[in-house]
Amino acid sequence: MSSVKVAVFFGGVPAKNDEDTLKMNCPHIVVGTPGRILALAKSKVLNLRHVKHFIIDECDKVLESLDMRRDVQEIFKMTPHEKQVLMFSATLNKEIRPVCKKFMQDPMEIYIDDETKLTLH
């Protein structure tokens, strides 16, 4: 797996740095905040046409914020229809679950209600 290239993008650093990274390294995996990913995609520096996996960590927090939700929706629309969508949260409340489901088709949900059932390795 040493040939897999990963890049991380977030605000607070010059977008030019991210643009250079994308042009020179062409990462296989991109991790970032919704705002920066959207900005890179809108500026046509980040190509989302070949996305196979769309992952949102801490989806409850990301999708509760209307600004971030709007960014995620816009990014989502720029990706292929056929992709795997994964969402993760340790604190997913019942109110945000329907919002999460709007991004998925035939979702498989796994809930762990009792911490004694959870084993971390």
PDB file of C-alpha atoms in Angstrom:
ATOM      1  CA  MET A   1       0.000   0.000   0.000  1.00  0.00           C
ATOM      2  CA  SER A   2       3.000   2.317  -0.110  1.00  0.00           C
ATOM      3  CA  SER A   3       1.935   3.464  -3.574  1.00  0.00           C
ATOM      4  CA  VAL A   4      -1.420   4.822  -2.348  1.00  0.00           C
ATOM      5  CA  LYS A   5      -1.315   8.617  -2.242  1.00  0.00           C
ATOM      6  CA  VAL A   6      -3.396  10.487   0.346  1.00  0.00           C
ATOM      7  CA  ALA A   7      -3.935  14.241   0.634  1.00  0.00           C
ATOM      8  CA  VAL A   8      -5.636  16.265   3.364  1.00  0.00           C
ATOM      9  CA  PHE A   9      -7.291  19.629   2.691  1.00  0.00           C
ATOM     10  CA  PHE A  10      -8.759  22.114   5.171  1.00  0.00           C
ATOM     11  CA  GLY A  11      -9.201  25.841   5.587  1.00  0.00           C
ATOM     12  CA  GLY A  12      -6.725  28.092   7.321  1.00  0.00           C
ATOM     13  CA  VAL A  13      -3.930  27.357   4.872  1.00  0.00           C
ATOM     14  CA  PRO A  14      -3.539  28.923   1.432  1.00  0.00           C
ATOM     15  CA  ALA A  15      -5.657  27.161  -1.203  1.00  0.00           C
ATOM     16  CA  LYS A  16      -2.676  27.499  -3.562  1.00  0.00           C
ATOM     17  CA  ASN A  17      -0.822  24.887  -1.462  1.00  0.00           C
ATOM     18  CA  ASP A  18      -3.723  22.468  -1.957  1.00  0.00           C
ATOM     19  CA  GLU A  19      -3.878  23.212  -5.675  1.00  0.00           C
ATOM     20  CA  ASP A  20      -0.162  22.463  -6.002  1.00  0.00           C
ATOM     21  CA  THR A  21      -0.587  19.206  -4.082  1.00  0.00           C
ATOM     22  CA  LEU A  22      -3.400  18.100  -6.389  1.00  0.00           C
ATOM     23  CA  LYS A  23      -1.483  19.005  -9.541  1.00  0.00           C
ATOM     24  CA  MET A  24       1.781  17.347  -8.502  1.00  0.00           C
ATOM     25  CA  ASN A  25       0.692  14.313  -6.461  1.00  0.00           C
ATOM     26  CA  CYS A  26      -2.700  13.295  -7.888  1.00  0.00           C
ATOM     27  CA  PRO A  27      -3.897  11.558  -4.675  1.00  0.00           C
ATOM     28  CA  HIS A  28      -6.007   8.392  -4.675  1.00  0.00           C
ATOM     29  CA  ILE A  29      -7.626   9.327  -1.346  1.00  0.00           C
ATOM     30  CA  VAL A  30      -8.740  12.844  -0.460  1.00  0.00           C
ATOM     31  CA  VAL A  31      -9.692  13.835   3.091  1.00  0.00           C
ATOM     32  CA  GLY A  32     -10.943  17.290   3.928  1.00  0.00           C
ATOM     33  CA  THR A  33     -13.427  19.722   5.325  1.00  0.00           C
ATOM     34  CA  PRO A  34     -16.557  20.314   3.255  1.00  0.00           C
ATOM     35  CA  GLY A  35     -15.743  23.972   2.617  1.00  0.00           C
ATOM     36  CA  ARG A  36     -12.243  23.374   1.270  1.00  0.00           C
ATOM     37  CA  ILE A  37     -13.230  20.302  -0.783  1.00  0.00           C
ATOM     38  CA  LEU A  38     -16.083  22.275  -2.355  1.00  0.00           C
ATOM     39  CA  ALA A  39     -13.823  25.232  -3.129  1.00  0.00           C
ATOM     40  CA  LEU A  40     -11.259  22.966  -4.817  1.00  0.00           C
ATOM     41  CA  ALA A  41     -13.966  21.184  -6.810  1.00  0.00           C
ATOM     42  CA  LYS A  42     -15.623  24.438  -7.905  1.00  0.00           C
ATOM     43  CA  SER A  43     -12.291  25.810  -9.069  1.00  0.00           C
ATOM     44  CA  LYS A  44     -11.901  22.641 -11.176  1.00  0.00           C
ATOM     45  CA  VAL A  45      -8.648  21.730  -9.416  1.00  0.00           C
ATOM     46  CA  LEU A  46     -10.235  18.696  -7.727  1.00  0.00           C
ATOM     47  CA  ASN A  47     -11.965  16.311 -10.131  1.00  0.00           C
ATOM     48  CA  LEU A  48     -14.786  14.374  -8.431  1.00  0.00           C
ATOM     49  CA  ARG A  49     -15.934  12.398 -11.497  1.00  0.00           C
ATOM     50  CA  HIS A  50     -14.212   9.195 -10.412  1.00  0.00           C
ATOM     51  CA  VAL A  51     -15.230   9.111  -6.740  1.00  0.00           C
ATOM     52  CA  LYS A  52     -16.022   5.545  -5.671  1.00  0.00           C
ATOM     53  CA  HIS A  53     -16.446   6.059  -1.919  1.00  0.00           C
ATOM     54  CA  PHE A  54     -18.046   9.094  -0.251  1.00  0.00           C
ATOM     55  CA  ILE A  55     -17.359   9.049   3.487  1.00  0.00           C
ATOM     56  CA  ILE A  56     -18.564  11.452   6.161  1.00  0.00           C
ATOM     57  CA  ASP A  57     -17.074  11.025   9.624  1.00  0.00           C
ATOM     58  CA  GLU A  58     -18.935  12.619  12.527  1.00  0.00           C
ATOM     59  CA  CYS A  59     -21.901  12.888  10.154  1.00  0.00           C
ATOM     60  CA  ASP A  60     -24.195  14.109  12.925  1.00  0.00           C
ATOM     61  CA  LYS A  61     -22.059  17.199  13.542  1.00  0.00           C
ATOM     62  CA  VAL A  62     -21.309  17.806   9.862  1.00  0.00           C
ATOM     63  CA  LEU A  63     -24.939  17.548   8.740  1.00  0.00           C
ATOM     64  CA  GLU A  64     -26.413  19.435  11.728  1.00  0.00           C
ATOM     65  CA  SER A  65     -24.635  22.578  10.589  1.00  0.00           C
ATOM     66  CA  LEU A  66     -26.717  23.963   7.722  1.00  0.00           C
ATOM     67  CA  ASP A  67     -23.687  25.573   6.071  1.00  0.00           C
ATOM     68  CA  MET A  68     -21.703  22.343   6.104  1.00  0.00           C
ATOM     69  CA  ARG A  69     -24.764  20.346   5.042  1.00  0.00           C
ATOM     70  CA  ARG A  70     -25.183  22.646   2.037  1.00  0.00           C
ATOM     71  CA  ASP A  71     -21.510  22.170   1.138  1.00  0.00           C
ATOM     72  CA  VAL A  72     -21.769  18.386   1.495  1.00  0.00           C
ATOM     73  CA  GLN A  73     -24.893  18.315  -0.692  1.00  0.00           C
ATOM     74  CA  GLU A  74     -23.150  20.325  -3.377  1.00  0.00           C
ATOM     75  CA  ILE A  75     -20.071  18.084  -3.277  1.00  0.00           C
ATOM     76  CA  PHE A  76     -22.303  15.001  -3.340  1.00  0.00           C
ATOM     77  CA  LYS A  77     -24.024  16.209  -6.518  1.00  0.00           C
ATOM     78  CA  MET A  78     -20.635  16.629  -8.204  1.00  0.00           C
ATOM     79  CA  THR A  79     -19.776  12.945  -7.698  1.00  0.00           C
ATOM     80  CA  PRO A  80     -20.979   9.954  -9.742  1.00  0.00           C
ATOM     81  CA  HIS A  81     -24.382   8.505  -8.916  1.00  0.00           C
ATOM     82  CA  GLU A  82     -22.821   5.059  -8.500  1.00  0.00           C
ATOM     83  CA  LYS A  83     -20.677   5.249  -5.372  1.00  0.00           C
ATOM     84  CA  GLN A  84     -20.581   3.764  -1.908  1.00  0.00           C
ATOM     85  CA  VAL A  85     -21.688   6.195   0.796  1.00  0.00           C
ATOM     86  CA  LEU A  86     -20.479   5.626   4.347  1.00  0.00           C
ATOM     87  CA  MET A  87     -21.366   7.716   7.379  1.00  0.00           C
ATOM     88  CA  PHE A  88     -19.982   7.364  10.868  1.00  0.00           C
ATOM     89  CA  SER A  89     -20.842   8.866  14.239  1.00  0.00           C
ATOM     90  CA  ALA A  90     -20.522   7.907  17.879  1.00  0.00           C
ATOM     91  CA  THR A  91     -23.492  10.129  18.776  1.00  0.00           C
ATOM     92  CA  LEU A  92     -26.040   9.881  15.956  1.00  0.00           C
ATOM     93  CA  ASN A  93     -29.334  11.232  17.299  1.00  0.00           C
ATOM     94  CA  LYS A  94     -32.726  10.254  15.919  1.00  0.00           C
ATOM     95  CA  GLU A  95     -33.388  13.715  14.433  1.00  0.00           C
ATOM     96  CA  ILE A  96     -30.384  13.683  12.085  1.00  0.00           C
ATOM     97  CA  ARG A  97     -30.831  10.077  10.856  1.00  0.00           C
ATOM     98  CA  PRO A  98     -33.371  11.016   8.134  1.00  0.00           C
ATOM     99  CA  VAL A  99     -30.961  13.667   6.834  1.00  0.00           C
ATOM    100  CA  CYS A 100     -28.185  11.069   6.608  1.00  0.00           C
ATOM    101  CA  LYS A 101     -30.465   8.630   4.794  1.00  0.00           C
ATOM    102  CA  LYS A 102     -31.128  11.174   2.027  1.00  0.00           C
ATOM    103  CA  PHE A 103     -27.562  10.576   0.855  1.00  0.00           C
ATOM    104  CA  MET A 104     -27.937   6.791   0.684  1.00  0.00           C
ATOM    105  CA  GLN A 105     -29.787   4.116  -1.230  1.00  0.00           C
ATOM    106  CA  ASP A 106     -30.791   0.990   0.673  1.00  0.00           C
ATOM    107  CA  PRO A 107     -28.562   1.792   3.673  1.00  0.00           C
ATOM    108  CA  MET A 108     -27.288  -0.773   6.127  1.00  0.00           C
ATOM    109  CA  GLU A 109     -27.445   0.666   9.615  1.00  0.00           C
ATOM    110  CA  ILE A 110     -25.373  -0.616  12.506  1.00  0.00           C
ATOM    111  CA  TYR A 111     -26.142   0.789  15.945  1.00  0.00           C
ATOM    112  CA  ILE A 112     -24.338  -0.122  19.133  1.00  0.00           C
ATOM    113  CA  ASP A 113     -26.548   0.912  22.042  1.00  0.00           C
ATOM    114  CA  ASP A 114     -24.573  -0.746  24.802  1.00  0.00           C
ATOM    115  CA  GLU A 115     -20.898   0.113  25.246  1.00  0.00           C
ATOM    116  CA  THR A 116     -20.264  -3.389  26.605  1.00  0.00           C
ATOM    117  CA  LYS A 117     -21.026  -4.729  23.120  1.00  0.00           C
ATOM    118  CA  LEU A 118     -18.357  -2.548  21.540  1.00  0.00           C
ATOM    119  CA  THR A 119     -14.864  -3.921  21.193  1.00  0.00           C
ATOM    120  CA  LEU A 120     -12.101  -1.714  19.893  1.00  0.00           C
ATOM    121  CA  HIS A 121      -8.886  -3.260  18.597  1.00  0.00           C
TER     122      HIS A 121
END
